[in-house]
Short mmCIF file of C-alpha atoms in Angstrom, two decimals:
data_model
loop_
_atom_site.label_atom_id
_atom_site.label_comp_id
_atom_site.label_asym_id
_atom_site.label_seq_id
_atom_site.Cartn_x
_atom_site.Cartn_y
_atom_site.Cartn_z
CA UNK A 1 37.80 171.71 278.16
CA UNK A 2 34.94 171.35 280.58
CA UNK A 3 32.33 174.21 280.51
CA UNK A 4 28.93 174.48 282.19
CA UNK A 5 26.30 173.62 279.47
CA UNK A 6 24.41 176.97 280.15
CA UNK A 7 27.55 179.14 280.52
CA UNK A 8 26.59 181.29 277.63
CA UNK A 9 25.31 184.71 276.56
CA UNK A 10 21.73 183.88 277.17
CA UNK A 11 22.24 183.57 281.07
CA UNK A 12 20.70 187.10 281.62
CA UNK A 13 17.34 186.52 279.75
CA UNK A 14 16.52 182.65 280.34
CA UNK A 15 14.82 182.23 283.82
CA UNK A 16 15.57 179.40 286.23
CA UNK A 17 12.14 177.91 285.48
CA UNK A 18 12.83 177.69 281.99
CA UNK A 19 16.27 176.17 282.45
CA UNK A 20 14.61 173.46 284.47
CA UNK A 21 12.44 172.59 281.52
CA UNK A 22 15.41 172.32 279.27
CA UNK A 23 17.76 170.58 281.72
CA UNK A 24 16.97 167.15 279.87
CA UNK A 25 18.90 168.54 276.77
CA UNK A 26 22.15 168.82 278.57
CA UNK A 27 25.14 166.86 277.06
CA UNK A 28 28.71 167.05 276.30
CA UNK A 29 29.46 169.60 273.64
CA UNK A 30 32.22 169.39 270.98
CA UNK A 31 33.51 170.13 267.59
CA UNK A 32 32.74 167.14 265.33
CA UNK A 33 35.19 165.14 263.17
CA UNK A 34 36.21 166.18 259.64
CA UNK A 35 34.87 169.76 260.16
CA UNK A 36 34.54 172.54 257.67
CA UNK A 37 33.78 176.27 258.39
CA UNK A 38 30.53 177.41 257.10
CA UNK A 39 30.68 181.30 256.94
CA UNK A 40 27.12 182.65 256.36
CA UNK A 41 26.30 186.00 254.85
CA UNK A 42 29.47 187.92 256.00
CA UNK A 43 28.72 190.44 253.14
CA UNK A 44 29.08 194.16 252.96
CA UNK A 45 25.36 194.93 253.54
CA UNK A 46 25.58 194.14 257.21
CA UNK A 47 28.52 196.32 257.99
CA UNK A 48 27.41 199.70 256.66
CA UNK A 49 27.22 202.84 258.80
CA UNK A 50 29.08 203.90 261.90
CA UNK A 51 30.77 200.79 263.58
CA UNK A 52 29.89 202.22 267.03
CA UNK A 53 26.18 202.58 266.37
CA UNK A 54 23.48 200.10 267.08
CA UNK A 55 21.15 198.76 264.46
CA UNK A 56 18.26 200.95 265.47
CA UNK A 57 20.35 204.02 265.14
CA UNK A 58 21.33 203.03 261.47
CA UNK A 59 17.98 201.54 260.30
CA UNK A 60 16.74 204.81 258.74
CA UNK A 61 19.68 204.88 256.35
CA UNK A 62 20.86 201.31 256.39
CA UNK A 63 18.17 199.02 257.16
CA UNK A 64 20.12 195.97 256.44
CA UNK A 65 22.93 196.82 258.77
CA UNK A 66 23.78 195.05 261.96
CA UNK A 67 25.86 197.93 263.12
CA UNK A 68 27.88 197.46 266.37
CA UNK A 69 26.75 193.83 266.69
CA UNK A 70 28.40 193.03 263.36
CA UNK A 71 31.59 194.97 263.93
CA UNK A 72 31.98 193.48 267.45
CA UNK A 73 32.06 190.10 265.77
CA UNK A 74 34.83 190.99 263.32
CA UNK A 75 37.92 190.31 265.41
CA UNK A 76 36.61 187.00 266.81
CA UNK A 77 35.62 185.84 263.42
CA UNK A 78 39.01 186.68 262.04
CA UNK A 79 40.57 184.52 264.82
CA UNK A 80 38.15 181.62 263.94
CA UNK A 81 39.16 182.00 260.26
CA UNK A 82 42.83 181.96 261.03
CA UNK A 83 42.42 178.87 263.23
CA UNK A 84 40.57 177.01 260.61
CA UNK A 85 43.02 177.97 257.90
CA UNK A 86 46.03 176.90 260.05
CA UNK A 87 44.22 173.50 260.60
CA UNK A 88 43.80 173.30 256.83
CA UNK A 89 39.96 172.54 257.14
CA UNK A 90 37.71 173.58 254.31
CA UNK A 91 36.17 177.12 254.36
CA UNK A 92 32.78 177.59 252.76
CA UNK A 93 31.23 181.06 252.24
CA UNK A 94 27.49 181.52 251.63
CA UNK A 95 26.22 184.80 250.25
CA UNK A 96 23.15 186.32 248.57
CA UNK A 97 22.45 185.62 244.89
CA UNK A 98 23.16 188.44 242.42
CA UNK A 99 20.62 186.98 239.93
CA UNK A 100 18.06 189.44 238.69
CA UNK A 101 14.49 188.69 239.75
CA UNK A 102 15.82 186.35 242.57
CA UNK A 103 13.70 185.21 245.34
CA UNK A 104 14.54 186.44 248.81
CA UNK A 105 15.52 184.70 252.00
CA UNK A 106 12.96 186.60 254.19
CA UNK A 107 9.90 188.77 253.92
CA UNK A 108 11.51 191.88 255.15
CA UNK A 109 11.25 194.99 252.99
CA UNK A 110 14.20 195.01 250.63
CA UNK A 111 16.23 198.19 249.93
CA UNK A 112 16.12 199.36 246.24
CA UNK A 113 18.98 200.98 244.22
CA UNK A 114 21.69 199.15 246.12
CA UNK A 115 24.74 197.95 244.18
CA UNK A 116 25.40 194.22 243.90
CA UNK A 117 28.79 194.62 245.52
CA UNK A 118 26.73 194.81 248.94
CA UNK A 119 26.49 191.10 248.53
CA UNK A 120 30.25 190.59 248.20
CA UNK A 121 32.09 189.16 251.16
CA UNK A 122 33.39 191.85 253.54
CA UNK A 123 37.12 192.54 253.11
CA UNK A 124 37.96 191.43 256.62
CA UNK A 125 37.08 187.80 255.62
CA UNK A 126 38.42 187.75 251.93
CA UNK A 127 37.87 184.72 250.02
CA UNK A 128 41.14 182.92 249.29
CA UNK A 129 42.24 180.41 246.65
CA UNK A 130 40.89 177.02 247.60
CA UNK A 131 37.72 178.44 249.44
CA UNK A 132 34.32 177.77 248.17
CA UNK A 133 31.72 180.64 247.63
CA UNK A 134 28.07 179.59 247.07
CA UNK A 135 25.33 182.00 246.28
CA UNK A 136 21.84 181.31 247.85
CA UNK A 137 18.33 182.65 247.44
CA UNK A 138 16.66 181.32 250.69
CA UNK A 139 17.66 181.49 254.23
CA UNK A 140 19.25 178.08 254.47
CA UNK A 141 22.74 177.35 253.08
CA UNK A 142 21.48 173.99 251.94
CA UNK A 143 18.30 175.07 250.18
CA UNK A 144 18.73 174.68 246.37
CA UNK A 145 22.46 174.97 246.61
CA UNK A 146 25.33 172.46 245.83
CA UNK A 147 26.44 172.67 249.45
CA UNK A 148 25.88 168.87 250.26
CA UNK A 149 27.66 167.96 246.99
CA UNK A 150 30.70 170.03 248.09
CA UNK A 151 30.60 168.56 251.65
CA UNK A 152 30.39 164.94 250.26
CA UNK A 153 33.34 165.58 247.99
CA UNK A 154 35.31 167.02 250.66
CA UNK A 155 34.55 164.21 253.22
CA UNK A 156 33.13 166.67 255.70
CA UNK A 157 30.91 165.24 258.34
CA UNK A 158 30.56 168.36 260.85
CA UNK A 159 30.32 172.14 260.49
CA UNK A 160 31.64 175.01 262.40
CA UNK A 161 29.27 177.99 261.81
CA UNK A 162 29.78 181.66 261.93
CA UNK A 163 28.03 184.73 260.35
CA UNK A 164 24.58 186.30 260.23
CA UNK A 165 21.79 186.45 261.27
CA UNK A 166 21.52 184.24 264.18
CA UNK A 167 17.81 184.06 264.04
CA UNK A 168 17.67 183.94 260.19
CA UNK A 169 20.19 182.40 257.89
CA UNK A 170 22.36 180.87 260.53
CA UNK A 171 19.51 179.22 262.33
CA UNK A 172 17.91 177.89 259.10
CA UNK A 173 21.28 176.53 258.09
CA UNK A 174 21.90 174.85 261.37
CA UNK A 175 18.49 173.22 261.47
CA UNK A 176 18.96 171.90 257.90
CA UNK A 177 22.47 170.81 258.56
CA UNK A 178 21.44 168.86 261.66
CA UNK A 179 18.59 167.42 259.62
CA UNK A 180 21.11 166.22 256.93
CA UNK A 181 23.05 164.48 259.75
CA UNK A 182 26.04 166.80 260.28
CA UNK A 183 27.30 167.67 263.64
CA UNK A 184 26.73 171.36 263.97
CA UNK A 185 28.93 173.73 266.16
CA UNK A 186 28.09 177.42 266.43
CA UNK A 187 30.77 179.81 267.48
CA UNK A 188 29.01 182.03 269.85
CA UNK A 189 31.20 185.24 269.55
CA UNK A 190 31.20 184.89 265.78
CA UNK A 191 27.46 184.93 265.01
CA UNK A 192 25.25 188.21 265.27
CA UNK A 193 21.81 189.62 264.71
CA UNK A 194 20.07 193.01 264.61
CA UNK A 195 18.60 192.30 268.05
CA UNK A 196 20.43 191.06 271.06
CA UNK A 197 17.35 189.37 272.53
CA UNK A 198 16.71 187.58 269.16
CA UNK A 199 20.31 186.54 269.02
CA UNK A 200 20.42 185.16 272.54
CA UNK A 201 17.16 183.26 272.55
CA UNK A 202 17.95 181.58 269.07
CA UNK A 203 21.40 180.54 270.33
CA UNK A 204 19.72 179.11 273.40
CA UNK A 205 17.10 177.29 271.34
CA UNK A 206 19.74 176.01 268.89
CA UNK A 207 22.00 174.87 271.62
CA UNK A 208 19.42 172.78 273.18
CA UNK A 209 17.94 171.21 270.07
CA UNK A 210 20.23 171.30 266.91
CA UNK A 211 23.77 172.36 267.65
CA UNK A 212 26.57 172.75 270.20
CA UNK A 213 27.00 176.31 270.87
CA UNK A 214 30.63 176.82 271.86
CA UNK A 215 32.78 179.82 272.95
CA UNK A 216 35.47 180.65 270.42
CA UNK A 217 38.35 179.78 272.94
CA UNK A 218 37.10 176.15 273.13
CA UNK A 219 36.79 175.78 269.41
CA UNK A 220 40.29 177.06 268.80
CA UNK A 221 41.68 174.80 271.61
CA UNK A 222 40.05 171.88 269.78
CA UNK A 223 41.60 172.88 266.61
CA UNK A 224 44.95 173.30 268.15
CA UNK A 225 44.94 169.95 269.84
CA UNK A 226 43.47 167.99 266.92
CA UNK A 227 45.57 169.69 264.05
CA UNK A 228 49.12 170.21 264.93
CA UNK A 229 49.58 172.55 262.00
CA UNK A 230 47.15 174.98 263.77
CA UNK A 231 49.15 175.19 266.97
CA UNK A 232 52.31 175.55 264.97
CA UNK A 233 50.93 178.49 263.14
CA UNK A 234 50.44 180.67 266.20
#
């Protein structure tokens, strides 16, 4: 399904002059062969507070919340999960470690007195039998985790990425995945951040260097065309 290489959410913040610099990165984008879905940090922390409020409106009470940006991504991400499950491709969740005295993924101030269930996967994306859940302590899904071992065992050679935050754990995982030789595809509507500017510019940068940022419609179309069971499940 042909789509202009720059036809994405960053169009309103990237100047024509900057696009001229990056035009040498243009290429065909696609979902790689033998994919798995990598769902990064879809935990309860980021969904706290009023779903209609922006992160800045919630930061006093819920500094980890992504607010409206998280909730806006729920339905698209559920569609992505459904398509991947119908295609019977592996689904791997990453979430924060519950280990006491754990190290942290970023230098941001950490909330105290928060229950460990905040690191559980949000009910909208419940882990099912056969899925894999990996706990991590740094931003990248690959750093000091058994992720590569699982991917090798499953015969996976490409990854479809969803989750949060675009500028943090998603980006770190995408860069490491690319460095390990996996073809990385980011589902645009299924990743989010606390800042739209940060979200858009990181998608732009990943798209030109490390990953194919694709809209959900095109990813689902690929899965339906490649895996007959996905289309039959509609």
